[in-house]
Coordinates of C-alpha atoms in Angstrom, one line a residue:
M5 CA 23.0 -20.5 -9.1
W6 CA 22.0 -22.6 -4.8
K7 CA 24.3 -25.6 -7.0
Y8 CA 27.3 -25.3 -4.2
I9 CA 25.5 -23.5 -1.0
N10 CA 25.3 -25.4 2.6
D11 CA 23.5 -26.2 5.3
S12 CA 25.3 -23.7 7.1
Q13 CA 24.7 -21.1 4.5
I14 CA 21.2 -22.1 3.7
K15 CA 20.6 -21.5 7.6
E16 CA 22.2 -17.9 7.9
F17 CA 19.9 -16.8 4.4
L18 CA 17.1 -18.3 6.6
L19 CA 17.3 -16.1 9.2
S20 CA 18.9 -13.2 7.4
L21 CA 15.1 -13.3 6.8
F22 CA 14.1 -11.7 10.3
L23 CA 10.7 -14.4 10.1
I24 CA 10.2 -13.9 14.0
N25 CA 11.2 -11.9 16.7
E26 CA 13.4 -14.7 18.6
S27 CA 17.8 -13.6 18.7
N28 CA 18.3 -17.3 19.6
D29 CA 18.9 -18.5 15.9
K30 CA 18.6 -22.2 17.4
K31 CA 15.0 -21.5 19.0
H32 CA 14.7 -19.4 15.9
L33 CA 15.4 -21.9 13.3
K34 CA 13.6 -24.4 15.4
K35 CA 10.3 -22.9 15.4
L36 CA 9.5 -22.1 12.0
Y37 CA 10.5 -25.9 11.2
A38 CA 8.1 -26.8 14.1
I39 CA 5.3 -24.6 12.6
S40 CA 6.3 -24.9 9.1
N41 CA 5.5 -29.5 10.2
N42 CA 2.8 -28.8 12.3
L43 CA 0.4 -26.3 10.2
K44 CA -3.2 -27.4 10.9
S45 CA -2.4 -26.9 14.6
N46 CA -1.2 -23.0 14.1
Y47 CA -4.6 -22.2 13.1
I48 CA -8.3 -21.7 13.8
I49 CA -10.7 -23.1 11.2
Y50 CA -14.3 -21.5 10.5
K51 CA -16.7 -22.9 9.4
I52 CA -19.5 -20.6 7.0
K53 CA -22.2 -21.6 5.0
K54 CA -22.4 -20.1 1.6
K55 CA -26.1 -19.3 -0.3
N56 CA -25.7 -22.2 -2.3
G57 CA -25.8 -24.6 0.8
K58 CA -21.8 -24.8 0.9
Y59 CA -19.6 -24.0 3.2
R60 CA -16.3 -21.7 2.8
Y61 CA -13.5 -22.4 5.1
I62 CA -12.0 -19.4 6.7
Y63 CA -8.4 -20.5 8.5
E64 CA -6.9 -17.6 11.2
P65 CA -3.9 -18.0 11.9
T66 CA -2.2 -18.4 15.4
P67 CA -0.4 -15.0 15.6
T68 CA 3.2 -16.3 15.4
L69 CA 2.4 -18.1 12.5
K70 CA 0.6 -14.4 11.4
H71 CA 3.6 -12.8 12.0
I72 CA 6.1 -15.1 10.3
Q73 CA 2.8 -14.9 7.2
R74 CA 3.4 -10.5 7.3
Q75 CA 6.7 -10.6 7.4
I76 CA 7.1 -13.1 4.7
L77 CA 4.3 -10.4 2.8
N78 CA 6.0 -8.1 3.8
N79 CA 9.9 -8.5 2.9
I80 CA 9.6 -11.0 -0.1
L81 CA 5.6 -10.4 -1.6
N82 CA 5.3 -7.2 -1.5
N83 CA 8.8 -6.2 -4.3
K84 CA 7.2 -8.4 -6.8
K85 CA 5.1 -6.9 -9.2
I86 CA 1.5 -7.9 -10.2
S87 CA -0.2 -7.3 -13.3
K88 CA -1.7 -4.8 -14.0
Y89 CA -5.4 -6.2 -14.9
A90 CA -5.3 -7.0 -11.7
K91 CA -7.7 -4.4 -9.1
A92 CA -7.9 -6.4 -5.9
Y93 CA -5.5 -6.7 -3.1
H94 CA -3.0 -4.2 -3.4
K95 CA -2.5 -0.9 -2.1
N96 CA -4.3 2.1 -3.7
I97 CA -6.2 0.1 -6.2
S98 CA -10.6 -0.1 -4.9
L99 CA -13.5 -1.7 -6.7
K100 CA -14.0 1.5 -8.3
D101 CA -10.7 0.7 -10.5
N102 CA -12.6 -2.7 -11.3
A103 CA -15.0 -0.3 -13.0
L104 CA -13.7 2.2 -14.7
P105 CA -12.5 0.4 -17.6
H106 CA -15.8 -0.8 -18.5
I107 CA -17.9 2.4 -18.6
G108 CA -20.1 2.5 -21.7
N109 CA -20.5 -0.1 -23.1
K110 CA -22.2 -2.8 -25.2
K111 CA -21.6 -6.3 -23.2
I112 CA -20.1 -7.5 -20.3
L113 CA -19.2 -10.5 -19.6
K114 CA -18.7 -11.6 -16.3
L115 CA -17.3 -14.8 -15.1
D116 CA -16.2 -16.1 -12.5
I117 CA -13.2 -19.3 -11.1
E118 CA -14.4 -21.6 -9.3
N119 CA -12.8 -22.6 -5.6
F120 CA -10.7 -20.2 -5.8
F121 CA -8.5 -20.4 -2.7
D122 CA -8.7 -24.0 -2.4
N123 CA -7.5 -24.2 -5.7
I124 CA -4.3 -22.7 -6.1
K125 CA -2.2 -25.5 -5.1
F126 CA 1.1 -25.9 -4.0
W127 CA 3.4 -25.2 -7.2
N128 CA 2.6 -23.3 -8.8
I129 CA 2.7 -21.1 -5.4
Y130 CA 5.6 -22.7 -5.0
K131 CA 6.4 -21.4 -9.1
S132 CA 5.0 -18.0 -8.7
C133 CA 6.3 -16.7 -5.3
F134 CA 9.7 -18.3 -4.0
P135 CA 11.4 -19.8 -6.9
I136 CA 14.6 -21.9 -7.2
E137 CA 16.1 -18.3 -9.5
Y138 CA 15.6 -16.2 -6.0
F139 CA 15.8 -18.4 -3.6
P140 CA 17.0 -22.0 -2.5
K141 CA 15.2 -25.4 -3.8
E142 CA 14.9 -26.2 0.5
I143 CA 13.9 -21.5 1.3
G144 CA 11.5 -21.2 -1.5
M145 CA 9.9 -24.7 -0.1
L146 CA 9.8 -23.9 3.2
L147 CA 8.7 -20.1 2.9
T148 CA 5.9 -22.2 0.8
Y149 CA 4.7 -24.6 3.3
L150 CA 4.8 -21.4 5.8
C151 CA 1.9 -19.7 3.2
T152 CA -0.5 -23.1 2.9
I153 CA -1.8 -25.6 4.2
D154 CA -2.8 -28.5 2.8
D155 CA -1.6 -28.5 -0.4
H156 CA -3.8 -25.0 -1.0
L157 CA -4.4 -21.6 -0.2
P158 CA -6.4 -20.6 3.4
Q159 CA -8.7 -17.6 2.9
G160 CA -7.7 -15.9 5.8
A161 CA -3.9 -15.3 5.6
P162 CA -2.2 -12.6 5.0
T163 CA -0.1 -13.8 2.3
S164 CA -2.6 -15.1 0.2
S165 CA -4.7 -12.5 -1.7
Y166 CA -1.3 -11.3 -2.8
I167 CA 0.3 -14.5 -3.6
S168 CA -3.3 -15.3 -6.0
N169 CA -2.4 -11.9 -7.6
L170 CA 1.4 -13.7 -8.0
V171 CA -0.4 -17.1 -9.3
M172 CA -2.7 -15.3 -12.1
K173 CA 0.6 -12.5 -13.0
N174 CA 1.3 -14.9 -16.1
F175 CA -2.6 -15.5 -17.0
D176 CA -3.7 -12.0 -16.7
E177 CA -1.1 -10.5 -19.0
K178 CA -1.6 -13.5 -21.1
L179 CA -5.6 -13.0 -21.1
G180 CA -5.3 -9.0 -21.2
D181 CA -2.3 -8.7 -24.0
W182 CA -5.1 -11.6 -26.1
C183 CA -8.0 -8.7 -25.0
E184 CA -6.4 -5.1 -26.1
E185 CA -5.6 -7.2 -30.0
R186 CA -9.4 -7.7 -29.7
K187 CA -10.0 -4.2 -28.0
I188 CA -12.2 -6.1 -25.1
N189 CA -11.6 -4.1 -22.1
Y190 CA -10.3 -7.1 -18.9
T191 CA -10.1 -6.5 -15.5
R192 CA -9.5 -9.0 -12.9
Y193 CA -10.9 -8.6 -9.5
S194 CA -9.4 -11.5 -7.4
D195 CA -12.2 -14.4 -8.3
D196 CA -14.0 -12.3 -10.5
L197 CA -13.5 -11.9 -14.4
T198 CA -15.2 -9.2 -15.9
F199 CA -14.5 -8.4 -20.0
S200 CA -16.7 -5.4 -21.6
G201 CA -17.0 -3.9 -25.5
D202 CA -18.9 -5.7 -28.3
F203 CA -17.1 -9.9 -28.6
K204 CA -18.4 -13.5 -29.2
V205 CA -18.8 -14.6 -25.8
K206 CA -18.4 -17.8 -26.7
E207 CA -14.5 -17.1 -27.8
V208 CA -13.3 -14.9 -24.9
I209 CA -14.7 -18.3 -23.1
K210 CA -12.6 -20.5 -25.0
K211 CA -9.5 -18.0 -24.6
V212 CA -9.9 -18.0 -20.2
N213 CA -10.9 -21.9 -20.1
E214 CA -7.6 -22.6 -22.2
L215 CA -5.4 -20.1 -19.6
L216 CA -7.0 -21.2 -16.8
K217 CA -6.2 -25.3 -17.2
P218 CA -2.3 -25.0 -16.8
L219 CA -3.0 -23.7 -13.0
D220 CA -5.1 -26.5 -13.1
L221 CA -8.2 -23.7 -12.5
K222 CA -11.5 -23.3 -14.1
L223 CA -15.1 -21.5 -14.6
N224 CA -17.4 -21.8 -12.6
K225 CA -20.5 -23.1 -14.8
D226 CA -23.1 -21.2 -13.1
K227 CA -22.1 -18.3 -13.0
I228 CA -21.8 -16.7 -15.9
H229 CA -23.2 -13.4 -17.0
V230 CA -23.6 -11.6 -19.6
I231 CA -25.9 -7.7 -19.4
T232 CA -26.1 -5.4 -22.5
S233 CA -26.4 -1.7 -22.5
N234 CA -30.0 -2.2 -21.2
K235 CA -29.8 -3.1 -18.1
A236 CA -27.8 -2.5 -15.2
Q237 CA -24.6 -3.3 -15.7
L238 CA -23.3 -3.6 -12.0
V239 CA -19.0 -4.0 -12.0
T240 CA -18.3 -5.8 -8.6
G241 CA -21.7 -3.8 -7.3
I242 CA -20.5 -0.8 -8.8
V243 CA -23.5 0.3 -12.0
V244 CA -21.2 1.1 -15.2
N245 CA -23.7 1.9 -17.8
E246 CA -22.9 5.9 -18.3
K247 CA -20.5 6.4 -15.3
T248 CA -19.0 5.4 -12.3
Q249 CA -22.6 4.4 -9.6
L250 CA -23.9 2.9 -6.8
P251 CA -27.2 1.2 -7.9
K252 CA -30.3 3.3 -7.7
K253 CA -31.4 1.1 -4.2
Y254 CA -28.6 1.6 -2.6
R255 CA -28.4 5.4 -3.0
D256 CA -32.6 5.5 -2.2
K257 CA -31.8 4.3 0.4
I258 CA -30.0 7.0 2.2
R259 CA -32.5 9.3 0.3
Q260 CA -35.7 7.6 3.0
E261 CA -33.3 8.3 5.9
I262 CA -31.8 11.7 5.0
Y263 CA -35.9 12.5 4.3
Y264 CA -37.1 10.8 7.5
I265 CA -34.0 12.6 10.1
K266 CA -35.5 16.0 8.6
K267 CA -39.1 14.9 8.8
F268 CA -39.2 14.2 12.3
G269 CA -35.5 15.0 13.6
L270 CA -33.0 12.0 14.8
E271 CA -34.6 11.0 18.5
N272 CA -37.6 9.6 16.4
H273 CA -36.0 8.2 14.2
L274 CA -34.0 6.6 15.8
K275 CA -36.4 5.7 18.3
Y276 CA -38.4 4.6 14.8
L277 CA -35.5 1.6 14.6
K278 CA -35.0 1.3 17.7
I279 CA -31.1 2.3 17.5
T280 CA -29.9 3.5 20.2
D281 CA -26.3 4.5 19.7
K282 CA -26.7 8.1 17.7
N283 CA -23.5 8.6 17.4
K284 CA -22.4 4.9 15.7
Y285 CA -25.8 5.4 13.6
I286 CA -24.1 8.7 12.3
M287 CA -20.8 7.9 11.0
N288 CA -22.6 4.6 9.4
L289 CA -24.8 6.9 7.8
K290 CA -21.8 9.3 6.3
G291 CA -19.6 6.2 6.1
R292 CA -22.2 5.1 3.3
I293 CA -22.5 8.7 1.7
L294 CA -18.7 9.2 1.8
Y295 CA -18.6 5.4 0.3
V296 CA -21.3 6.8 -2.6
L297 CA -18.9 10.2 -3.5
Q298 CA -15.6 7.7 -3.9
I299 CA -17.9 5.9 -6.8
N300 CA -19.5 9.3 -7.7
S301 CA -17.2 12.0 -6.4
L302 CA -20.0 14.4 -8.5
D303 CA -22.8 13.7 -7.3
K304 CA -24.3 17.0 -5.9
E305 CA -27.1 14.8 -4.3
F306 CA -25.0 13.1 -2.1
Q307 CA -22.8 16.3 -1.9
K308 CA -25.6 18.0 0.0
Y309 CA -25.7 15.3 2.5
L310 CA -22.3 15.4 3.3
T311 CA -22.8 19.3 4.2
Y312 CA -26.1 18.6 5.9
I313 CA -24.8 15.6 8.1
N314 CA -21.8 17.0 8.7
K315 CA -23.1 20.5 10.0
S316 CA -25.7 19.1 12.2
F317 CA -24.4 16.7 13.8
N318 CA -20.6 17.0 15.0

């Protein structure tokens, strides 16, 4: 399609994407190429220690690069469909949506993709997001560079989450179809894969590994969990044994706080906790109650708590 496009037309195409707030065309193009050629200097990199002792790197783009990435996200990437099995990083989808398909099942299998963002590589991003069918190669490559660093997705860039869903789309569709044929429920929340039903665990793991291989991705062998129905079955932090519900420990903490507020009064309760900002505390407590109700809107106990907070502390 782009076989006969010339340099002038490529520049016009690139300018039509409005990636930078710059009215001068030459300066516009110069800035784009300068940033793409010096990506490391356009990120602030944070090193965060994980529970296992290893480190996670968070990349915060400079304001100009962040603006470019948001333009790419809003004007290009968001127009591309992702799989129905992907339950993270897009509008009108929540943790509850990831949990709902897995309610009341005999068995749940939870898998984790190892170093997910770090292992989503340049060429898979290019092919999934900016392919030659829709972009001249020079522009597709440039857009991919602007969304990557050191050949992978930077965790912290506004484009990375949605790109991960686009890269995983074919994987999700193939795995989802395979699961539906076997009456297995499947969802993916970022790097967390969840399966529920009655199935052979080794068979599912074998299929997942087979489909991950073309993407140069692999499972974290230390994060394979099978949960039967006689235990609390948690899917992205939500219990799904019989209905969607937050864990008992989470709800008990709120119950305890409401009890102390009613028995000793808010001022004494906050004094004991050494909390000085009353409004901030109430907003936090109310937010946690609303979260319980978001996951289980029929919880009458927490409906009463919400009414009590609204009447007592507005």
